[in-house]
């Protein structure tokens, strides 16, 4: 699975959009981009995933560049409860299972 | 909702003890995983299993073993606990991923914070 690069930390004002970038320049054609987040003292929580097209759900939007070498997770109206570590990972299908590689992630601080 | 349940939130064990961490999932998932999480290192995969009695080593299997006797249960075993195994341990499960299917997510338990003294 390809590796990802994320900034270690970011700040965001409450009510504003939080834009979290991720570089995955070695991504291959069949790898999906996933985002998870981990709130303090809890297990990681799935947010969204995509392959080529931009995706939106009730939690967030995912924007993937045309060359798929980077993506941005957008929390449209950040709240204090969105303070967490956000992980961008890329995953390929296949084999008898999969390995999900989590890096250090981005620690997002949402401030009042 | 998918539930992945880890038997303990906090454990304190002595060096040299044999430690069992239990994980149960209730969604009939084929794949189960054990990770440890340490500050600055993210999540690192210890072992995973894609079927009953099947297991594969992850990135850091040394000092650990696993057992999957039933589909819903995946146990992590520290044969002789050491202080460098003090960490947060996370269990996860996911449905099977076929060769052409990549869009399945993993569901995580709440974690077990293990301290070895």
CSV table of C-alpha atoms in Angstrom, one decimal:
chain,number,residue,atom,x,y,z
A,1,UNK,CA,0.0,0.0,0.0
A,2,UNK,CA,1.2,3.5,-0.8
A,3,UNK,CA,2.4,5.8,2.0
A,4,UNK,CA,0.9,9.2,2.7
A,5,UNK,CA,2.2,12.5,4.0
A,6,UNK,CA,0.2,14.8,6.2
A,7,UNK,CA,1.0,17.9,8.2
A,8,UNK,CA,1.4,17.1,11.9
A,9,UNK,CA,-1.1,19.6,13.2
A,10,UNK,CA,-3.6,22.3,12.1
A,11,UNK,CA,-5.8,24.8,13.8
A,12,UNK,CA,-9.3,25.8,12.7
A,13,UNK,CA,-11.8,28.3,14.1
A,14,UNK,CA,-15.2,26.8,15.2
A,15,UNK,CA,-17.8,27.2,12.5
A,16,UNK,CA,-15.3,27.5,9.7
A,17,UNK,CA,-14.3,24.9,7.2
A,18,UNK,CA,-11.4,22.7,8.1
A,19,UNK,CA,-9.3,21.6,5.0
A,20,UNK,CA,-6.9,18.8,5.8
A,21,UNK,CA,-4.4,17.9,3.0
A,22,UNK,CA,-2.8,14.6,2.2
A,23,UNK,CA,-0.1,13.7,-0.3
A,24,UNK,CA,0.0,10.2,-1.8
A,25,UNK,CA,2.2,10.6,-4.8
A,26,UNK,CA,2.9,6.9,-5.1
A,27,UNK,CA,-0.7,5.8,-5.2
A,28,UNK,CA,-1.5,3.2,-7.8
A,29,UNK,CA,-4.5,2.9,-10.0
A,30,UNK,CA,-6.6,0.5,-7.8
A,31,UNK,CA,-5.9,2.1,-4.5
A,32,UNK,CA,-8.6,3.9,-2.6
A,33,UNK,CA,-8.1,7.0,-0.4
A,34,UNK,CA,-9.6,6.7,3.0
A,35,UNK,CA,-9.9,9.1,5.9
A,36,UNK,CA,-10.3,8.1,9.5
A,37,UNK,CA,-10.2,10.1,12.7
A,38,UNK,CA,-9.4,9.3,16.3
A,39,UNK,CA,-10.8,11.3,19.1
A,40,UNK,CA,-8.8,11.1,22.3
A,41,UNK,CA,-9.1,7.7,24.1
A,42,UNK,CA,-11.3,6.2,21.4
A,43,UNK,CA,-10.6,3.9,18.5
A,44,UNK,CA,-10.3,5.3,15.0
A,45,UNK,CA,-13.6,6.2,13.2
A,46,UNK,CA,-14.2,5.9,9.5
A,47,UNK,CA,-15.1,9.2,7.8
A,48,UNK,CA,-15.1,8.8,4.0
A,49,UNK,CA,-13.3,7.2,1.1
A,50,UNK,CA,-13.0,7.6,-2.7
A,51,UNK,CA,-11.2,6.4,-5.7
A,52,UNK,CA,-11.2,9.1,-8.4
A,53,UNK,CA,-14.3,11.2,-8.0
A,54,UNK,CA,-15.0,13.7,-5.2
A,55,UNK,CA,-17.2,12.3,-2.5
A,56,UNK,CA,-19.5,13.8,0.1
A,57,UNK,CA,-21.3,12.3,3.0
A,58,UNK,CA,-22.9,13.7,6.2
A,59,UNK,CA,-19.6,14.1,7.9
A,60,UNK,CA,-17.2,15.5,5.3
A,61,UNK,CA,-16.2,16.0,1.7
A,62,UNK,CA,-13.3,14.4,-0.1
A,63,UNK,CA,-11.6,16.2,-2.9
A,64,UNK,CA,-9.1,14.1,-5.0
A,65,UNK,CA,-6.9,15.8,-7.5
A,66,UNK,CA,-7.1,14.6,-11.1
A,67,UNK,CA,-3.7,12.9,-11.0
A,68,UNK,CA,-4.8,11.3,-7.7
A,69,UNK,CA,-1.5,12.3,-6.0
A,70,UNK,CA,-3.1,14.3,-3.3
A,71,UNK,CA,-6.5,14.8,-1.6
A,72,UNK,CA,-8.2,17.1,0.8
A,73,UNK,CA,-10.7,16.3,3.5
A,74,UNK,CA,-13.1,19.1,4.1
A,75,UNK,CA,-15.1,19.5,7.3
A,76,UNK,CA,-17.5,22.2,6.2
A,77,UNK,CA,-18.4,23.6,9.6
A,78,UNK,CA,-16.0,22.5,12.2
A,79,UNK,CA,-17.1,22.1,15.8
A,80,UNK,CA,-15.1,21.6,19.0
A,81,UNK,CA,-16.0,17.9,18.9
A,82,UNK,CA,-14.1,17.6,15.6
A,83,UNK,CA,-10.8,18.1,17.5
A,84,UNK,CA,-9.1,14.8,16.8
A,85,UNK,CA,-6.2,13.2,14.9
A,86,UNK,CA,-7.1,12.7,11.2
A,87,UNK,CA,-5.5,9.8,9.3
A,88,UNK,CA,-5.3,9.7,5.5
A,89,UNK,CA,-4.5,6.2,4.2
A,90,UNK,CA,-4.5,4.5,0.8
A,91,UNK,CA,-5.5,0.9,0.4
A,92,UNK,CA,-5.5,-1.6,-2.4
A,93,UNK,CA,-7.9,-4.5,-2.7
A,94,UNK,CA,-6.9,-8.1,-3.1
A,95,UNK,CA,-5.1,-10.9,-1.4
A,96,UNK,CA,-6.4,-12.8,1.6
A,97,UNK,CA,-7.0,-9.6,3.5
A,98,UNK,CA,-5.6,-6.1,3.6
A,99,UNK,CA,-3.2,-4.1,5.7
A,100,UNK,CA,-4.3,-0.7,6.6
A,101,UNK,CA,-1.2,1.6,7.1
A,102,UNK,CA,-1.8,4.5,9.5
A,103,UNK,CA,0.8,7.1,9.7
A,104,UNK,CA,1.1,9.8,12.4
A,105,UNK,CA,-1.9,11.7,11.0
A,106,UNK,CA,-2.8,15.4,11.4
A,107,UNK,CA,-3.9,16.7,14.8
A,108,UNK,CA,-6.7,19.1,14.2
A,109,UNK,CA,-7.4,21.7,16.9
A,110,UNK,CA,-10.8,23.4,16.6
A,111,UNK,CA,-10.8,26.6,18.7
A,112,UNK,CA,-13.8,28.6,19.9
B,1,UNK,CA,-24.2,-0.8,14.1
B,2,UNK,CA,-21.0,-2.8,13.9
B,3,UNK,CA,-19.5,-3.5,17.3
B,4,UNK,CA,-15.9,-4.4,18.0
B,5,UNK,CA,-15.5,-5.0,21.6
B,6,UNK,CA,-12.2,-5.2,23.5
B,7,UNK,CA,-12.4,-7.0,26.8
B,8,UNK,CA,-10.5,-4.3,28.9
B,9,UNK,CA,-10.0,-0.6,28.6
B,10,UNK,CA,-7.1,-0.5,31.0
B,11,UNK,CA,-4.7,-3.3,32.1
B,12,UNK,CA,-1.6,-3.3,34.3
B,13,UNK,CA,0.6,-6.3,34.2
B,14,UNK,CA,4.0,-7.3,35.5
B,15,UNK,CA,7.1,-8.0,33.4
B,16,UNK,CA,7.2,-11.6,32.4
B,17,UNK,CA,3.5,-12.2,32.7
B,18,UNK,CA,1.5,-13.9,30.0
B,19,UNK,CA,-1.1,-11.4,28.8
B,20,UNK,CA,-4.3,-12.1,26.8
B,21,UNK,CA,-6.1,-9.3,25.0
B,22,UNK,CA,-9.5,-10.3,23.7
B,23,UNK,CA,-11.5,-8.8,20.8
B,24,UNK,CA,-15.0,-9.8,19.7
B,25,UNK,CA,-16.9,-8.5,16.6
B,26,UNK,CA,-20.6,-9.1,16.0
B,27,UNK,CA,-20.8,-8.5,12.2
B,28,UNK,CA,-19.6,-11.8,10.9
B,29,UNK,CA,-16.5,-10.1,9.4
B,30,UNK,CA,-13.8,-12.3,7.9
B,31,UNK,CA,-10.8,-10.0,8.6
B,32,UNK,CA,-9.6,-9.0,12.0
B,33,UNK,CA,-6.5,-7.0,13.0
B,34,UNK,CA,-4.4,-6.1,16.0
B,35,UNK,CA,-2.5,-2.8,16.1
B,36,UNK,CA,-0.5,-1.0,18.7
B,37,UNK,CA,-0.5,2.8,18.8
B,38,UNK,CA,2.4,4.8,20.3
B,39,UNK,CA,2.9,8.6,20.3
B,40,UNK,CA,4.5,9.8,17.1
B,41,UNK,CA,4.4,6.4,15.4
B,42,UNK,CA,0.7,6.2,14.4
B,43,UNK,CA,-0.9,2.7,14.3
B,44,UNK,CA,1.3,-0.2,13.5
B,45,UNK,CA,-0.1,-3.6,12.5
B,46,UNK,CA,1.0,-6.5,14.7
B,47,UNK,CA,-1.0,-9.4,13.2
B,48,UNK,CA,-4.1,-9.9,11.1
B,49,UNK,CA,-6.4,-12.8,10.3
B,50,UNK,CA,-8.5,-13.3,7.3
B,51,UNK,CA,-10.2,-16.5,8.4
B,52,UNK,CA,-10.6,-18.8,11.4
B,53,UNK,CA,-7.3,-20.4,12.3
B,54,UNK,CA,-5.5,-18.2,9.7
B,55,UNK,CA,-3.1,-15.5,10.7
B,56,UNK,CA,-0.4,-13.4,9.1
B,57,UNK,CA,2.3,-11.3,10.5
B,58,UNK,CA,2.0,-7.6,10.3
B,59,UNK,CA,4.8,-5.1,10.6
B,60,UNK,CA,5.8,-5.7,14.2
B,61,UNK,CA,4.9,-9.3,15.2
B,62,UNK,CA,7.9,-9.9,17.5
B,63,UNK,CA,6.9,-10.7,21.1
B,64,UNK,CA,3.3,-11.4,20.1
B,65,UNK,CA,1.2,-14.2,19.0
B,66,UNK,CA,-2.5,-14.5,18.1
B,67,UNK,CA,-5.3,-17.0,18.1
B,68,UNK,CA,-8.5,-17.1,16.0
B,69,UNK,CA,-10.5,-20.2,17.0
B,70,UNK,CA,-13.8,-18.7,16.2
B,71,UNK,CA,-14.7,-16.2,13.5
B,72,UNK,CA,-15.9,-13.5,15.9
B,73,UNK,CA,-13.0,-13.6,18.3
B,74,UNK,CA,-9.4,-12.6,17.8
B,75,UNK,CA,-7.0,-12.8,20.7
B,76,UNK,CA,-3.6,-11.1,21.0
B,77,UNK,CA,-1.1,-12.9,23.3
B,78,UNK,CA,2.0,-11.4,24.9
B,79,UNK,CA,3.9,-14.5,25.9
B,80,UNK,CA,6.2,-12.7,28.3
B,81,UNK,CA,5.2,-9.1,28.8
B,82,UNK,CA,8.0,-6.5,28.7
B,83,UNK,CA,8.0,-2.8,29.5
B,84,UNK,CA,8.5,-1.9,25.8
B,85,UNK,CA,5.1,-3.4,25.2
B,86,UNK,CA,3.4,-0.7,27.2
B,87,UNK,CA,1.1,0.8,24.6
B,88,UNK,CA,-2.5,1.3,23.4
B,89,UNK,CA,-3.7,-1.8,21.6
B,90,UNK,CA,-6.5,-1.5,19.0
B,91,UNK,CA,-8.5,-4.3,17.4
B,92,UNK,CA,-10.3,-3.9,14.1
B,93,UNK,CA,-12.5,-5.9,11.8
B,94,UNK,CA,-13.6,-5.6,8.2
B,95,UNK,CA,-15.6,-7.7,5.7
B,96,UNK,CA,-13.6,-9.7,3.2
B,97,UNK,CA,-11.9,-7.8,0.4
B,98,UNK,CA,-12.0,-9.5,-3.0
B,99,UNK,CA,-9.4,-9.0,-5.6
B,100,UNK,CA,-11.3,-6.2,-7.3
B,101,UNK,CA,-13.0,-4.6,-4.3
B,102,UNK,CA,-11.2,-1.9,-2.3
B,103,UNK,CA,-14.1,0.0,-0.8
B,104,UNK,CA,-14.6,-1.6,2.5
B,105,UNK,CA,-13.7,0.2,5.7
B,106,UNK,CA,-12.4,-1.2,9.0
B,107,UNK,CA,-14.2,-0.8,12.3
B,108,UNK,CA,-12.2,-0.3,15.4
B,109,UNK,CA,-12.7,-1.2,19.1
B,110,UNK,CA,-12.2,1.3,21.8
B,111,UNK,CA,-8.7,0.2,22.6
B,112,UNK,CA,-6.9,-1.4,25.5
B,113,UNK,CA,-4.3,0.7,27.3
B,114,UNK,CA,-1.7,-1.8,28.6
B,115,UNK,CA,0.9,-0.8,31.1
B,116,UNK,CA,3.7,-3.3,31.9
B,117,UNK,CA,5.6,-2.6,35.1
